[in-house]
Amino acid sequence: MAGNSFGDVFRITTFGESHGEAIGVIIDGCPPNITIDETFIQSELDKRRPGQSKITTQRKESDTAKILSGVFEGKSTGTPLAMVIPNEDQRSKDYSHIADKYRPSHADYTYQIKYGIRDYRGGGRSSARETAARVAAGAVAKSFLSPFGIRIFAHVSGVGKIEAPNLATHDVDELTALRESNIVRCADPATANEMITFIEAIRKAGDTVGGRISVVIQNVPVGLGEPVFDKLHADLAKAMMSINAVHGFEYGSGFAGSEMQGSEHNDAFVNPEGDAKNLKTLTNFSGGIQGGISNGMDITFRVAFKPVATLMRAQQTINEAGETTEITGKGRHDPCVVPRAIVIVEAMAALVIADHLLKNQLYDQTRTK
Amino acid sequence: MAGNSFGDVFRITTFGESHGEAIGVIIDGCPPNITIDETFIQSELDKRRPGQSKITTQRKESDTAKILSGVFEGKSTGTPLAMVIPNEDQRSKDYSHIADKYRPSHADYTYQIKYGIRDYRGGGRSSARETAARVAAGAVAKSFLSPFGIRIFAHVSGVGKIEAPNLATHDVDELTALRESNIVRCADPATANEMITFIEAIRKAGDTVGGRISVVIQNVPVGLGEPVFDKLHADLAKAMMSINAVHGFEYGSGFAGSEMQGSEHNDAFVNPEGDAKNLKTLTNFSGGIQGGISNGMDITFRVAFKPVATLMRAQQTINEAGETTEITGKGRHDPCVVPRAIVIVEAMAALVIADHLLKNQLYDQTRTK
Amino acid sequence: MAGNSFGDVFRITTFGESHGEAIGVIIDGCPPNITIDETFIQSELDKRRPGQSKITTQRKESDTAKILSGVFEGKSTGTPLAMVIPNEDQRSKDYSHIADKYRPSHADYTYQIKYGIRDYRGGGRSSARETAARVAAGAVAKSFLSPFGIRIFAHVSGVGKIEAPNLATHDVDELTALRESNIVRCADPATANEMITFIEAIRKAGDTVGGRISVVIQNVPVGLGEPVFDKLHADLAKAMMSINAVHGFEYGSGFAGSEMQGSEHNDAFVNPEGDAKNLKTLTNFSGGIQGGISNGMDITFRVAFKPVATLMRAQQTINEAGETTEITGKGRHDPCVVPRAIVIVEAMAALVIADHLLKNQLYDQTRTK
Amino acid sequence: MAGNSFGDVFRITTFGESHGEAIGVIIDGCPPNITIDETFIQSELDKRRPGQSKITTQRKESDTAKILSGVFEGKSTGTPLAMVIPNEDQRSKDYSHIADKYRPSHADYTYQIKYGIRDYRGGGRSSARETAARVAAGAVAKSFLSPFGIRIFAHVSGVGKIEAPNLATHDVDELTALRESNIVRCADPATANEMITFIEAIRKAGDTVGGRISVVIQNVPVGLGEPVFDKLHADLAKAMMSINAVHGFEYGSGFAGSEMQGSEHNDAFVNPEGDAKNLKTLTNFSGGIQGGISNGMDITFRVAFKPVATLMRAQQTINEAGETTEITGKGRHDPCVVPRAIVIVEAMAALVIADHLLKNQLYDQTRTK
């Protein structure tokens, strides 16, 4: 109801404000006997951690996740897996100047009216800091998916008007190496340099810019997704749209596909392996999903992020008393969120796939094999 | 779990296959004492009904909804409101020729693998016929929202590469009259003519084409939406992506916004009415939603539909035995779904707003007014 | 939220009022490829149908369930299975005399205050007629459980102060024959005669009487139940307490067990089959459930029903205006509900077991076998 | 699904094992602006804490709850309220001797088979230690209910065959003083002494004994409860049956009521205050609930606890290898749980009432007042 949980079977509930004691997550429904590797969880958190490079916020947080339950001798037990990430560098004073001011295009005003109370420090619950808990949970979801051979890869495909070319390869290891070779996390190094230069200029101007993240999920078995309201792409859409600053989602052919004709858009079935239960399609405008159910091809989608709302320059606004006032971003903020957001996008995708993979097991016993 | 329900408080569960006895819906959580007008429900169903015009399928269905429960002397009682829509013109023989063939870009293959069984007639449960039940439920949701002054307007803003200009007015009655003045349901008559000519040509060629629907929701109070996973736009995204053939969703500035800079994108707060609890913004790139919560401005979003997969021309495909075969659409199909889809989009939007309006009441007693 | 659904995976939603068009149920989550036998569904409904004998209400209802969806060529498809039971013998005039009177120990007053509106005819939604939809759904659940060898048996073990001895056998077929040999549905014929004589006397006096139903569930595998809030017995308790007129639930040793000492109450483990994964216990005070999870022994519980509230004699009460008035039951009512309730109890038990059997499949892949 | 959450609107999710890092709870849906008093939360935890008296376990735990989120300047913010209770006195060595042995009437065997892995230390997740998290959450629920005047009182009404007389007064303050005047927490001091003497004898014998807790909830408004599956008493039943060791639940007249006749059992309506919306009943066999909805009278129910399964004497059992072995309780255990369980029962009752009070607000706007 209050919407701090996501997923039905592999279900997470997050808690915590940007400047409270801690943030964290409970995973309820993590299957037992999954190997839980804290080093891997940390490496995922490190990809989202602030202060990584000159194009990200300088806020210092080690973002160390501590496991409180659900793991025994390195394996999940099937009981709730709780993780806590303490808030360290809180600098609440940074925010005193905005205690009663509504930051433009932030959640201050809507929270105040909805709840009649809010923790204004760093945006409180509306801070993207909440997504660190999602990343920790997503790392566990990835550990569950890994033995199935399921791979999720996201990279920055667009910053402002700069757009990367299509991926040069389908090898996730190569793609990851290319992506991690640059601080903007674009798998095309040439475009990456362009993006970095642009973001630096934007940052110097005290401004911010939006961007786009493209995702491919490989080796998803046929059958994931429930066909009416819980279509696989509908749940992916909700997962992505629930990430701070996201304004758009498309899968497969997306918006461009709506300009096409059926005769070009239809994906023809073929049977390369002579296995009637393992067909392929010549094209993949369907983005790996047909009728809301995965068809065994790569699942592809794209996510659009608006520019960060906090600017390092003066803006006019209104305060809680309704009076006109002025505001200037202090604190420490990102000029562009997408480089840090790729791991959040991957985490939410992993959570959706894990949830649907488990749901699909419910058909195993009765399905005609 | 099986995903045939939508909503938490104002919750619908649909049932029925394209060529079974009937389709229908249960609304659980419709508040009591709402006036239920069967004539209005029927008028909504008529907007989506097949056989309306030369650019829609000629399948004949009166699509009459019968209320079985939850209404007493013209008012909702707060108990489950069940509606059934019998299937009349079933023509199952039309589908015998595809009983064991997987139609390209349809759900035949994924259903067969997921369930090991399927009602192949007209796509069974995967048929867009299921959306008639959503429209009937959406009509009840609109009746609940109407006394709050909430208005929902959708129209066809794009067909293929043809794009309509921005809306000329914000008066929903005027807009509706403009939209209903043409069979493609675009609020810009000039563009409408262009679209109709194009769709006719497409149909004659036995082909199909995709399109886009743009939506505005007016007079939504501040506070709707739960701030983390159940953001108002995340639930709208899931609702829209759950409609057959939808491949993309964006709200407010959408994908275009991801190319902008914060200094142009931020919506400046103003207080025209001198009411600190009723602020406005000069621009509306936020699409009426900030931090996942409605801010009182118009809620705007756009939905992309892929081209209809059933073509009136021969296509090569694979059958259940894994053999290569050929298929040609018979049955009766739309060359372009968007003209009939606008009422489905409005219905799903009404269901999301009704659900969140009720959820938001949960804060009334404790909220500082 | 509004509480007309039950179950998570094998989920039912019921609708309908006693004197509306129809009542019915949607099963969402019924696995595909289950054989659906309408004759069996009807035979279950017949056990609950009014007018069966001299000790039940004479209201005439054929209670015929019509399947609207989710079944194709005799098998479930995995899509929503909807069933409708039309209301035939409505005789609404029977109820005009109580339109504005609150019947003692009925739901009239609480419904009126909660909703501000109610269908007073025959209790509307609060009528036990709603349970016919549960019985139809329970029949489908039994069909799903049957191949697993799971058997559910309920019988009338008490009427008023009359109590039946413990079951003479554990053979469900024998027990069923014994139970069906008499109209009160007690598996002990001698006690049955005593009960019938007593109920007839009660009926002649225009009075009613309460009773108790005892249940045994056989061949449930080890592992059903989620260990904290969704303990198997907690869900059975909710299922039983949700049946009209039920005032008490106990499983295994129940209330009597709370008077015992641990040394007598503990169930000693034994390993008769030399299979460490298939242990038994010498006694079964645990009622087949330990830590909320089935342990492979018989699951046993008992349900207490209060006396029917509608009496065929004058009672003083209050009307909607708050004035003192008098009321006398007309309509057609049962002097004792337990003979018709056994199939409702079995249906709810089948729904709980089916739901947990499916949930438990979620551990199959990861569980160390 | 995995069942570690309870409630729909006021929803809790607990985590933690008996001998892990910590246990805790997230409350999602706690309304904003509720005063959160950590001293009160602690006083509730102290009532359940081990080591309180000679008749409870001597395990030492300060059970201090730390609030991590959801509270700002002493008030709830409407965001998730997370609390953590560290495990201090873990003494895991106490349990090494039972690592591979299945304790009779414990959850060891069923957990092992269900999950294929378990934290055997102190019962891990199946330990009643989990209920400390419920008590902390229940304290917050009580703080929410308090301004409505809703009072919940539970006391030990039975130990073994010893039964307390009916409550001497309806004044909750007086009753609480009486209850807290003795270590067994029975509101009748004379019976309390009898119980204490009996429990001491049981403990000296290395044995344990069961008991019963009776509850009254006062000042609940009319209208709480959803009428079909989520009847108020059905949710109370599930809540109580989900508490470790509970084997039975009855409300109002309960099992005894099933022996009565309608003419004695019906509760006659009266209108003492001349307010048609605030009726009373002369008797209260309905236990304050009619048709699953509160009717404004005292809500009354009774809960049965089996004897503690861990005995301080040798018992024969089976180990994971399937071999016969012997086990003797070491650790530190209660001879009788009811004295510490009253606050758990009150907490679960508070959670159910809070959840339904919020749900009932959903009817406020549309209800005819």
Short mmCIF file of N, CA, C and O in Angstrom, two decimals, chain A residues 85-160:
data_model
loop_
_atom_site.label_atom_id
_atom_site.label_comp_id
_atom_site.label_asym_id
_atom_site.label_seq_id
_atom_site.Cartn_x
_atom_site.Cartn_y
_atom_site.Cartn_z
N ILE A 85 22.79 -0.34 5.56
CA ILE A 85 23.89 0.53 5.12
C ILE A 85 23.85 1.80 5.96
O ILE A 85 22.96 2.64 5.76
N PRO A 86 24.77 1.95 6.92
CA PRO A 86 24.75 3.14 7.77
C PRO A 86 25.02 4.41 6.96
O PRO A 86 25.74 4.37 5.95
N ASN A 87 24.42 5.52 7.36
CA ASN A 87 24.74 6.81 6.76
C ASN A 87 25.91 7.41 7.53
O ASN A 87 25.86 7.53 8.75
N GLU A 88 26.96 7.76 6.81
CA GLU A 88 28.15 8.27 7.49
C GLU A 88 28.27 9.79 7.38
O GLU A 88 28.10 10.53 8.33
N ASP A 89 28.52 10.25 6.14
CA ASP A 89 28.85 11.66 5.92
C ASP A 89 27.57 12.46 5.77
O ASP A 89 27.14 12.76 4.66
N GLN A 90 26.93 12.78 6.90
CA GLN A 90 25.57 13.30 6.79
C GLN A 90 25.50 14.81 6.54
O GLN A 90 24.61 15.30 5.87
N ARG A 91 26.47 15.57 7.12
CA ARG A 91 26.51 17.03 6.90
C ARG A 91 25.11 17.67 6.87
O ARG A 91 24.75 18.38 5.92
N SER A 92 24.32 17.40 7.87
CA SER A 92 22.95 17.92 7.82
C SER A 92 22.92 19.44 7.69
O SER A 92 22.01 20.01 7.13
N LYS A 93 23.95 20.07 8.17
CA LYS A 93 23.95 21.55 8.11
C LYS A 93 23.83 22.03 6.66
O LYS A 93 23.25 23.05 6.36
N ASP A 94 24.38 21.22 5.75
CA ASP A 94 24.27 21.59 4.33
C ASP A 94 22.85 21.89 3.92
O ASP A 94 22.62 22.54 2.91
N TYR A 95 21.89 21.35 4.65
CA TYR A 95 20.51 21.43 4.19
C TYR A 95 19.65 22.40 4.99
O TYR A 95 18.52 22.67 4.61
N SER A 96 20.22 22.92 6.09
CA SER A 96 19.42 23.81 6.93
C SER A 96 18.84 24.96 6.11
O SER A 96 17.70 25.37 6.31
N HIS A 97 19.60 25.42 5.12
CA HIS A 97 19.15 26.59 4.34
C HIS A 97 17.94 26.29 3.45
O HIS A 97 17.34 27.19 2.89
N ILE A 98 17.60 25.01 3.31
CA ILE A 98 16.44 24.72 2.47
C ILE A 98 15.30 24.09 3.27
O ILE A 98 14.33 23.58 2.71
N ALA A 99 15.44 24.14 4.61
CA ALA A 99 14.45 23.48 5.47
C ALA A 99 13.02 23.85 5.08
O ALA A 99 12.13 22.99 5.05
N ASP A 100 12.78 25.09 4.76
CA ASP A 100 11.39 25.50 4.48
C ASP A 100 11.21 25.98 3.03
O ASP A 100 10.21 26.61 2.70
N LYS A 101 12.17 25.66 2.17
CA LYS A 101 12.06 26.08 0.77
C LYS A 101 11.77 24.87 -0.12
O LYS A 101 12.30 23.80 0.10
N TYR A 102 10.90 25.09 -1.10
CA TYR A 102 10.58 24.01 -2.04
C TYR A 102 11.52 24.07 -3.23
O TYR A 102 11.44 24.99 -4.05
N ARG A 103 12.43 23.09 -3.34
CA ARG A 103 13.35 23.08 -4.47
C ARG A 103 12.59 22.77 -5.76
O ARG A 103 11.81 21.82 -5.80
N PRO A 104 12.83 23.53 -6.82
CA PRO A 104 12.13 23.28 -8.10
C PRO A 104 12.37 21.85 -8.61
O PRO A 104 13.49 21.33 -8.51
N SER A 105 11.31 21.23 -9.11
CA SER A 105 11.38 19.88 -9.70
C SER A 105 11.92 18.83 -8.73
O SER A 105 12.44 17.80 -9.15
N HIS A 106 11.81 19.11 -7.44
CA HIS A 106 12.10 18.12 -6.40
C HIS A 106 10.79 17.67 -5.76
O HIS A 106 9.71 18.13 -6.15
N ALA A 107 10.90 16.78 -4.74
CA ALA A 107 9.70 16.23 -4.10
C ALA A 107 9.31 16.98 -2.83
O ALA A 107 8.40 16.57 -2.12
N ASP A 108 9.99 18.11 -2.54
CA ASP A 108 9.74 18.82 -1.27
C ASP A 108 8.28 19.21 -1.10
O ASP A 108 7.64 18.93 -0.09
N TYR A 109 7.73 19.87 -2.13
CA TYR A 109 6.36 20.38 -2.05
C TYR A 109 5.35 19.23 -1.97
O TYR A 109 4.48 19.21 -1.10
N THR A 110 5.48 18.25 -2.84
CA THR A 110 4.49 17.16 -2.84
C THR A 110 4.54 16.34 -1.55
O THR A 110 3.51 15.96 -1.01
N TYR A 111 5.74 16.11 -1.00
CA TYR A 111 5.84 15.40 0.29
C TYR A 111 5.16 16.20 1.39
O TYR A 111 4.42 15.67 2.21
N GLN A 112 5.43 17.52 1.42
CA GLN A 112 4.89 18.35 2.49
C GLN A 112 3.37 18.32 2.48
O GLN A 112 2.73 18.17 3.52
N ILE A 113 2.78 18.39 1.29
CA ILE A 113 1.32 18.39 1.20
C ILE A 113 0.77 17.00 1.50
O ILE A 113 -0.23 16.85 2.20
N LYS A 114 1.45 15.96 1.00
CA LYS A 114 0.93 14.60 1.19
C LYS A 114 0.98 14.18 2.65
O LYS A 114 0.01 13.66 3.19
N TYR A 115 2.13 14.41 3.30
CA TYR A 115 2.34 13.89 4.65
C TYR A 115 2.16 14.93 5.75
O TYR A 115 1.97 14.59 6.91
N GLY A 116 2.29 16.21 5.41
CA GLY A 116 2.22 17.24 6.44
C GLY A 116 3.48 17.28 7.29
O GLY A 116 3.55 18.00 8.29
N ILE A 117 4.47 16.49 6.93
CA ILE A 117 5.75 16.43 7.64
C ILE A 117 6.77 15.81 6.70
O ILE A 117 6.39 15.00 5.85
N ARG A 118 8.04 16.23 6.82
CA ARG A 118 9.07 15.58 6.00
C ARG A 118 10.43 15.82 6.61
O ARG A 118 10.65 16.82 7.29
N ASP A 119 11.33 14.88 6.36
CA ASP A 119 12.72 15.04 6.74
C ASP A 119 13.38 15.75 5.57
O ASP A 119 13.63 15.14 4.54
N TYR A 120 13.60 17.06 5.72
CA TYR A 120 14.08 17.86 4.57
C TYR A 120 15.56 17.64 4.27
O TYR A 120 16.08 18.06 3.25
N ARG A 121 16.25 16.94 5.18
CA ARG A 121 17.71 16.83 5.01
C ARG A 121 18.05 15.95 3.82
O ARG A 121 17.83 14.75 3.83
N GLY A 122 18.55 16.56 2.79
CA GLY A 122 18.99 15.80 1.62
C GLY A 122 17.86 15.11 0.89
O GLY A 122 18.07 14.11 0.19
N GLY A 123 16.65 15.64 1.09
CA GLY A 123 15.52 15.04 0.40
C GLY A 123 14.90 13.88 1.18
O GLY A 123 13.90 13.31 0.78
N GLY A 124 15.54 13.52 2.32
CA GLY A 124 14.96 12.47 3.16
C GLY A 124 14.72 11.20 2.37
O GLY A 124 15.64 10.66 1.75
N ARG A 125 13.49 10.72 2.39
CA ARG A 125 13.15 9.46 1.73
C ARG A 125 13.16 9.60 0.21
O ARG A 125 13.32 8.61 -0.50
N SER A 126 12.98 10.82 -0.29
CA SER A 126 12.92 10.99 -1.75
C SER A 126 14.31 11.05 -2.37
O SER A 126 14.46 11.09 -3.59
N SER A 127 15.35 11.00 -1.53
CA SER A 127 16.72 11.02 -2.05
C SER A 127 17.04 9.74 -2.81
O SER A 127 16.59 8.65 -2.44
N ALA A 128 17.84 9.89 -3.86
CA ALA A 128 18.26 8.72 -4.64
C ALA A 128 19.15 7.81 -3.80
O ALA A 128 19.50 6.71 -4.21
N ARG A 129 19.51 8.27 -2.59
CA ARG A 129 20.29 7.41 -1.71
C ARG A 129 19.56 6.10 -1.44
O ARG A 129 20.18 5.06 -1.23
N GLU A 130 18.22 6.14 -1.47
CA GLU A 130 17.41 4.93 -1.25
C GLU A 130 17.81 3.82 -2.22
O GLU A 130 17.71 2.63 -1.90
N THR A 131 18.28 4.22 -3.40
CA THR A 131 18.59 3.21 -4.41
C THR A 131 19.80 2.35 -4.04
O THR A 131 19.99 1.28 -4.63
N ALA A 132 20.61 2.77 -3.07
CA ALA A 132 21.73 1.92 -2.64
C ALA A 132 21.18 0.60 -2.09
O ALA A 132 21.74 -0.48 -2.33
N ALA A 133 20.06 0.69 -1.39
CA ALA A 133 19.43 -0.53 -0.86
C ALA A 133 18.97 -1.44 -1.99
O ALA A 133 19.07 -2.67 -1.91
N ARG A 134 18.50 -0.82 -3.07
CA ARG A 134 18.06 -1.63 -4.21
C ARG A 134 19.26 -2.35 -4.84
O ARG A 134 19.16 -3.50 -5.28
N VAL A 135 20.38 -1.64 -4.89
CA VAL A 135 21.58 -2.23 -5.51
C VAL A 135 22.06 -3.44 -4.69
O VAL A 135 22.40 -4.48 -5.26
N ALA A 136 22.01 -3.32 -3.37
CA ALA A 136 22.42 -4.44 -2.51
C ALA A 136 21.51 -5.64 -2.75
O ALA A 136 21.96 -6.78 -2.91
N ALA A 137 20.21 -5.38 -2.83
CA ALA A 137 19.25 -6.46 -3.08
C ALA A 137 19.43 -7.01 -4.49
O ALA A 137 19.35 -8.23 -4.70
N GLY A 138 19.71 -6.14 -5.42
CA GLY A 138 19.91 -6.57 -6.80
C GLY A 138 21.11 -7.49 -6.94
O GLY A 138 21.11 -8.42 -7.74
N ALA A 139 22.13 -7.24 -6.12
CA ALA A 139 23.32 -8.10 -6.14
C ALA A 139 22.96 -9.52 -5.72
O ALA A 139 23.43 -10.50 -6.30
N VAL A 140 22.07 -9.64 -4.74
CA VAL A 140 21.61 -10.97 -4.31
C VAL A 140 20.79 -11.61 -5.43
O VAL A 140 20.95 -12.79 -5.73
N ALA A 141 19.96 -10.81 -6.07
CA ALA A 141 19.16 -11.34 -7.19
C ALA A 141 20.07 -11.84 -8.31
O ALA A 141 19.85 -12.92 -8.87
N LYS A 142 21.13 -11.09 -8.59
CA LYS A 142 22.09 -11.53 -9.63
C LYS A 142 22.74 -12.85 -9.23
O LYS A 142 22.95 -13.73 -10.07
N SER A 143 23.04 -13.01 -7.94
CA SER A 143 23.66 -14.26 -7.48
C SER A 143 22.70 -15.44 -7.66
O SER A 143 23.12 -16.56 -7.93
N PHE A 144 21.41 -15.16 -7.52
CA PHE A 144 20.41 -16.20 -7.74
C PHE A 144 20.31 -16.54 -9.23
O PHE A 144 20.22 -17.71 -9.62
N LEU A 145 20.40 -15.51 -10.09
CA LEU A 145 20.22 -15.72 -11.53
C LEU A 145 21.44 -16.31 -12.21
O LEU A 145 21.34 -17.00 -13.23
N SER A 146 22.61 -16.06 -11.62
CA SER A 146 23.86 -16.44 -12.27
C SER A 146 23.93 -17.91 -12.67
O SER A 146 24.30 -18.23 -13.81
N PRO A 147 23.57 -18.86 -11.78
CA PRO A 147 23.65 -20.27 -12.18
C PRO A 147 22.75 -20.62 -13.37
O PRO A 147 22.97 -21.63 -14.03
N PHE A 148 21.76 -19.78 -13.65
CA PHE A 148 20.89 -20.04 -14.81
C PHE A 148 21.52 -19.48 -16.09
O PHE A 148 20.93 -19.59 -17.17
N GLY A 149 22.68 -18.85 -15.94
CA GLY A 149 23.35 -18.28 -17.11
C GLY A 149 22.77 -16.94 -17.54
O GLY A 149 23.14 -16.39 -18.58
N ILE A 150 21.86 -16.39 -16.74
CA ILE A 150 21.22 -15.12 -17.11
C ILE A 150 22.18 -13.96 -16.84
O ILE A 150 22.73 -13.85 -15.75
N ARG A 151 22.42 -13.14 -17.87
CA ARG A 151 23.33 -12.00 -17.76
C ARG A 151 22.58 -10.71 -18.04
O ARG A 151 21.77 -10.65 -18.97
N ILE A 152 22.82 -9.69 -17.24
CA ILE A 152 22.18 -8.39 -17.44
C ILE A 152 23.27 -7.36 -17.69
O ILE A 152 24.25 -7.28 -16.93
N PHE A 153 23.13 -6.58 -18.76
CA PHE A 153 24.12 -5.56 -19.07
C PHE A 153 23.45 -4.23 -19.38
O PHE A 153 22.58 -4.16 -20.27
N ALA A 154 23.83 -3.19 -18.66
CA ALA A 154 23.33 -1.85 -18.92
C ALA A 154 24.51 -0.93 -19.17
O ALA A 154 25.58 -1.11 -18.58
N HIS A 155 24.35 0.03 -20.06
CA HIS A 155 25.40 1.04 -20.24
C HIS A 155 24.75 2.37 -20.63
O HIS A 155 23.57 2.42 -20.98
N VAL A 156 25.54 3.43 -20.52
CA VAL A 156 25.05 4.76 -20.85
C VAL A 156 25.07 4.92 -22.38
O VAL A 156 26.15 5.00 -22.98
N SER A 157 23.89 4.93 -22.99
CA SER A 157 23.83 5.05 -24.45
C SER A 157 23.57 6.48 -24.91
O SER A 157 23.66 6.76 -26.11
N GLY A 158 23.23 7.36 -23.96
CA GLY A 158 22.99 8.73 -24.36
C GLY A 158 23.18 9.71 -23.22
O GLY A 158 22.81 9.42 -22.08
N VAL A 159 23.78 10.87 -23.52
CA VAL A 159 23.90 11.98 -22.57
C VAL A 159 23.52 13.24 -23.35
O VAL A 159 24.11 13.52 -24.41
N GLY A 160 22.53 13.96 -22.86
CA GLY A 160 22.05 15.12 -23.62
C GLY A 160 21.70 14.66 -25.03
O GLY A 160 21.00 13.66 -25.20
#
